[in-house]
PDB file of C-alpha atoms in Angstrom:
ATOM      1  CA  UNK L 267     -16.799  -5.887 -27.864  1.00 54.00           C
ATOM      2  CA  UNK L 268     -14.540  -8.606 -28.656  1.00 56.00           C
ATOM      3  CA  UNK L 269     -16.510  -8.614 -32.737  1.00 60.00           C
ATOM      4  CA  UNK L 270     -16.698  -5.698 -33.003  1.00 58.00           C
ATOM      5  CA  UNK L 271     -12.328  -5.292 -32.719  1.00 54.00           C
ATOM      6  CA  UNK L 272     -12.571  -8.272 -35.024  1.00 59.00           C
ATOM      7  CA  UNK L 273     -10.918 -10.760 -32.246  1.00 62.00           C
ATOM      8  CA  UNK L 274     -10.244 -14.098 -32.639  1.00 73.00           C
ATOM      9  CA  UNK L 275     -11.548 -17.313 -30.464  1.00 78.00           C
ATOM     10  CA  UNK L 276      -8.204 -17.061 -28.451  1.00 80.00           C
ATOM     11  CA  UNK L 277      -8.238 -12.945 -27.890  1.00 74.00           C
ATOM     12  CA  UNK L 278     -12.408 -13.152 -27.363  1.00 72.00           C
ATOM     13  CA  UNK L 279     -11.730 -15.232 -24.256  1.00 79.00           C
ATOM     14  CA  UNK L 280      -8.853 -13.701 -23.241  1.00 76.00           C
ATOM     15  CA  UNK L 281     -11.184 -10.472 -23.058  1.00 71.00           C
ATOM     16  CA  UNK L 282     -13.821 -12.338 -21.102  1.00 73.00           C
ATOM     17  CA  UNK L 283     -11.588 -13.634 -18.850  1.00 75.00           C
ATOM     18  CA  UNK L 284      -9.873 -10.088 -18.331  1.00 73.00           C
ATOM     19  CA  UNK L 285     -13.493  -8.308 -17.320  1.00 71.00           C
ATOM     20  CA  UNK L 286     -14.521 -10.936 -15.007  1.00 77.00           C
ATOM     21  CA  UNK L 287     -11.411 -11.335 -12.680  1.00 80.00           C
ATOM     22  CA  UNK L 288     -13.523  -9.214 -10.111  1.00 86.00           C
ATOM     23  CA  UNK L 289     -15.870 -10.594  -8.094  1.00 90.00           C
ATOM     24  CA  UNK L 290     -18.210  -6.986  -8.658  1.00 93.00           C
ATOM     25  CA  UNK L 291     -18.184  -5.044 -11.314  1.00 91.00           C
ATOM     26  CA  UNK L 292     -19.629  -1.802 -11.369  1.00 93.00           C
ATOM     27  CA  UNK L 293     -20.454   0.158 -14.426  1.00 94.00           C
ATOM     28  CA  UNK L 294     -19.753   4.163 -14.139  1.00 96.00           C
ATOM     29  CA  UNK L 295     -22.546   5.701 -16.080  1.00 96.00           C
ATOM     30  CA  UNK L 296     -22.447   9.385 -17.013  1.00 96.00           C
ATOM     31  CA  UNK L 297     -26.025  10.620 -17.231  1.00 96.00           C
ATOM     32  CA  UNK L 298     -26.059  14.398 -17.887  1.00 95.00           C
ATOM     33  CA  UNK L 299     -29.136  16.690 -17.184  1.00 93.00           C
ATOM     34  CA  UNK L 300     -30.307  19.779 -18.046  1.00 88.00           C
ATOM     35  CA  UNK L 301     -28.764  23.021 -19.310  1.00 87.00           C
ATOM     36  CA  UNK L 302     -27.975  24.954 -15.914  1.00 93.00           C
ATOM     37  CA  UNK L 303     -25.123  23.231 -15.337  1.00 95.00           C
ATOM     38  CA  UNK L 304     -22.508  23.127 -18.335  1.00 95.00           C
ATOM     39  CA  UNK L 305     -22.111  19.020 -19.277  1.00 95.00           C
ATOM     40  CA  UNK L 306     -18.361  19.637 -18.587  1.00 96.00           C
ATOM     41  CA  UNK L 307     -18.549  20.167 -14.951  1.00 97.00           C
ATOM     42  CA  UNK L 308     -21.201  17.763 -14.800  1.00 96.00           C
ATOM     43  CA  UNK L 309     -18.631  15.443 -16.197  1.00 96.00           C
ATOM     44  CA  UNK L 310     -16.290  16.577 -13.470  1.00 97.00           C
ATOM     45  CA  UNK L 311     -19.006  15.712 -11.146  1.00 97.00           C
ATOM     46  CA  UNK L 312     -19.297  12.403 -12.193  1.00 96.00           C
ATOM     47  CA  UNK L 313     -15.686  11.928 -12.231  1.00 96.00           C
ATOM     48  CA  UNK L 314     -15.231  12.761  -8.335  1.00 97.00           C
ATOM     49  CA  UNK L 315     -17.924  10.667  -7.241  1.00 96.00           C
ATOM     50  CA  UNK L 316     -16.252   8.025  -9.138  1.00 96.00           C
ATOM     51  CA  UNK L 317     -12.884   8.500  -7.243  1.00 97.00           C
ATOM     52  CA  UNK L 318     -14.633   9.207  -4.150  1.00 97.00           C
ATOM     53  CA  UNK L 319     -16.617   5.757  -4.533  1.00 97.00           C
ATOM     54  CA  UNK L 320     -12.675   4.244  -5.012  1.00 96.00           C
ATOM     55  CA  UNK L 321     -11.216   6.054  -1.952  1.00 97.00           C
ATOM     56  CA  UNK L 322     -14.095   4.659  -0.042  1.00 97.00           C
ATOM     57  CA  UNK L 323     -13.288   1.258  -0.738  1.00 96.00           C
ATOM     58  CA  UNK L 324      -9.645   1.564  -0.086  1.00 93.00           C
ATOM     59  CA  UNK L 325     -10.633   3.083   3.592  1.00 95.00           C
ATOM     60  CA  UNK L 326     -12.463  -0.417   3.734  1.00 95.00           C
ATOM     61  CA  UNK L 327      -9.675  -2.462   2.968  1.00 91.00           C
ATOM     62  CA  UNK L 328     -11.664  -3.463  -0.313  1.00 93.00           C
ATOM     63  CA  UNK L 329      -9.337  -2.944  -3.866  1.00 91.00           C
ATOM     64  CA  UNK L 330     -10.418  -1.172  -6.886  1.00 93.00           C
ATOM     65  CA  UNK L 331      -9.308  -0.755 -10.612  1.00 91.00           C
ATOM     66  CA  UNK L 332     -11.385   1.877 -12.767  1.00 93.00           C
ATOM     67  CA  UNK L 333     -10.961   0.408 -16.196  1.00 91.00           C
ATOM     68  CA  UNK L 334     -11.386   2.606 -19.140  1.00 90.00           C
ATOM     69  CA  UNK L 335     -10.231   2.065 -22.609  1.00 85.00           C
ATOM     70  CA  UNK L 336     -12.209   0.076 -25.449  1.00 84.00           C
ATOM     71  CA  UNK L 337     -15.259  -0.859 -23.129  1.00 81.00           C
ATOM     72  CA  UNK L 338     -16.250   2.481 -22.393  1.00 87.00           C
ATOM     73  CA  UNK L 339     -16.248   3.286 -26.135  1.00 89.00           C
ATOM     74  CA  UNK L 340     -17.733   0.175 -27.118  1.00 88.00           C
ATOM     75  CA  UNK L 341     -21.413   0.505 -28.927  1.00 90.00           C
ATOM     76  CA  UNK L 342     -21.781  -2.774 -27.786  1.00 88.00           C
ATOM     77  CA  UNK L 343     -21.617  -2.818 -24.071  1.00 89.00           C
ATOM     78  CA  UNK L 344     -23.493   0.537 -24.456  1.00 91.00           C
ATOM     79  CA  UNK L 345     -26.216  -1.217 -25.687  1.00 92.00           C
ATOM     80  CA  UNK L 346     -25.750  -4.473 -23.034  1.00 90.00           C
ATOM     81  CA  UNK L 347     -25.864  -2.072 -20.456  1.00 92.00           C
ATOM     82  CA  UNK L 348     -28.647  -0.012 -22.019  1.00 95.00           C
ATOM     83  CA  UNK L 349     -26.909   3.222 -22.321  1.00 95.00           C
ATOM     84  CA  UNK L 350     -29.738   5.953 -23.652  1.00 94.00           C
ATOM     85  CA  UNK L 351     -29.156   9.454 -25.434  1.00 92.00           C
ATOM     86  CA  UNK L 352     -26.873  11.025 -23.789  1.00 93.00           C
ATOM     87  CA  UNK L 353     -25.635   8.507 -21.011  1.00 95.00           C
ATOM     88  CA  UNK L 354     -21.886   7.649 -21.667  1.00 95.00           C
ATOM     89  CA  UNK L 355     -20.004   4.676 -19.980  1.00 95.00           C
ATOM     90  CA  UNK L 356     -17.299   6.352 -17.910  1.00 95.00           C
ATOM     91  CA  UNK L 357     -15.564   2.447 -17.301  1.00 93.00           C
ATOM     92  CA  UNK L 358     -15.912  -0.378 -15.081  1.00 92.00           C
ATOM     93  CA  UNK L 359     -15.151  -0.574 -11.289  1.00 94.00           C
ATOM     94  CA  UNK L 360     -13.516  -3.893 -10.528  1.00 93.00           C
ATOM     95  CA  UNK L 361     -13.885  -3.812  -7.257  1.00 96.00           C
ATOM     96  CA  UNK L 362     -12.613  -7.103  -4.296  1.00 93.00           C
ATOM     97  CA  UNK L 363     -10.130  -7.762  -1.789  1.00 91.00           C
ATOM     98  CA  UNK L 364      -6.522  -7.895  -1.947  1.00 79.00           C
ATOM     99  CA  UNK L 365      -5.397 -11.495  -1.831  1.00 78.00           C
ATOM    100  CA  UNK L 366      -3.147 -11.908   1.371  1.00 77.00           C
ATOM    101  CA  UNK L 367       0.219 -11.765   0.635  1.00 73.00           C
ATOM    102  CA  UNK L 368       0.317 -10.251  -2.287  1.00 72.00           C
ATOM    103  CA  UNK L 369       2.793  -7.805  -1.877  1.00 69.00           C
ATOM    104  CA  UNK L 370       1.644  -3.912  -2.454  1.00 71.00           C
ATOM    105  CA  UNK L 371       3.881  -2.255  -4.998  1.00 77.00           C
ATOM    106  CA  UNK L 372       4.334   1.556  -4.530  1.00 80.00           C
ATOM    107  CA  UNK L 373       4.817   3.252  -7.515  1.00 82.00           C
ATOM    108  CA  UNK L 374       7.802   5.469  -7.811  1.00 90.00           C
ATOM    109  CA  UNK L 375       6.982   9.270  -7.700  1.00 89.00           C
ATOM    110  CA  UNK L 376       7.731  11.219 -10.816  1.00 91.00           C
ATOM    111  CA  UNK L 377       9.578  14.470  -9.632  1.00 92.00           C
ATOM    112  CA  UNK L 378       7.685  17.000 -10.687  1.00 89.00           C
ATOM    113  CA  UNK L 379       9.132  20.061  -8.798  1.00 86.00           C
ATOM    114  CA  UNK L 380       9.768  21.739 -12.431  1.00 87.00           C
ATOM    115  CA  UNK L 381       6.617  21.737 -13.296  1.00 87.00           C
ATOM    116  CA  UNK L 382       4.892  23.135 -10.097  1.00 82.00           C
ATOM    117  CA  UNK L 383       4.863  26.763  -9.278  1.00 78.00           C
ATOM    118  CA  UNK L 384       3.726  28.566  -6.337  1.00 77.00           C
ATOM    119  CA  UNK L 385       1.354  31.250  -6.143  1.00 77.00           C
ATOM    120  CA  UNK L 386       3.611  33.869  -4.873  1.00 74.00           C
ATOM    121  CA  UNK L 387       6.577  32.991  -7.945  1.00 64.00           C
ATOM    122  CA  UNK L 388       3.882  33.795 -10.306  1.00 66.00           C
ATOM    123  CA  UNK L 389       3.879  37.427  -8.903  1.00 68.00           C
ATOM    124  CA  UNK L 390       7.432  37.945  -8.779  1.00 70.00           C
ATOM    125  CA  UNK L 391       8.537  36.584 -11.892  1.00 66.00           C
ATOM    126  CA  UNK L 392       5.217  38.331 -14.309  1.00 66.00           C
ATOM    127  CA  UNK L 393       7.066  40.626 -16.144  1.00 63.00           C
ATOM    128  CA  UNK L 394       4.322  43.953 -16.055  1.00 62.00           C
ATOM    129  CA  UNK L 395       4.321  43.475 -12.378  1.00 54.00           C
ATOM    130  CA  UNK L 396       7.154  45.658 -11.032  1.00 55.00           C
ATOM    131  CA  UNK L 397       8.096  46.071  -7.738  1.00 56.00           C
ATOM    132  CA  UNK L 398       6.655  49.264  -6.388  1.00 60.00           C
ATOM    133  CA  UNK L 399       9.391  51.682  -4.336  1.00 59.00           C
ATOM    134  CA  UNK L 400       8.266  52.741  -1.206  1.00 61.00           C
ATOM    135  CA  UNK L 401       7.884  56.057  -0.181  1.00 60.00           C
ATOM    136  CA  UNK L 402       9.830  57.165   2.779  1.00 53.00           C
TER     137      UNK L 402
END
């Protein structure tokens, strides 16, 4: 991966030494079959087993990081892993243990109650939904 950016000595081991901080590594391979099912929501699929695989390990007091970015684009580590046809490289799960001590940062929420709308605004704020008068 590191040639094909066109890295350096310095940036080539500063890659290698990024991907194997973990003591496991596991690649997330997206292997779509068949027409029935659209590829999308195979995709999705893939996706929640992915996340479900992380919540898992958190539930077991283990740590995990799904990384994404340049490897899982990478022709290269497609064809180290031996990614065929249609199989895609969703990212790598670094997966170990926290080291003890290490304090846990939280992230801060984002507020977000201006984006979210409940199910029963929608209705009374559409504009060809009026209010019906009851008759009485």
């Amino acid at each position: 991966m590191a040639e094909e950016s066109g890295a350096d000595a310095a940036a080539t081991e500063a890659l290698r030494d990024k991907y194997q901080r973990a003591p496991l590594s596991a690649a997330l391979v997206f292997a779509p079959r068949g027409q029935r099912i659209p590829e999308w929501e195979q995709l999705a699929a893939a996706s929640c087993v992915a996340h479900a695989l992380m919540l898992l390990l958190h539930a077991r007091e283990y740590g995990s990081i799904w990384r994404t970015g340049q490897l899982a684009t990478s022709p290269g580590v497609g064809r180290f892993l031996g990614l065929r046809g249609s199989e895609r490289l969703l990212g790598v799960l670094d997966i170990g243990t926290p080291e003890a001590g290490t304090a846990q940062r939280r992230r801060v929420p984002d507020d977000v109650s201006a984006t979210i709308t409940r199910f029963d605004d929608l209705a009374r704020h559409r504009p060809d939904t009026a209010p019906q008068a009851e008759d009485g």
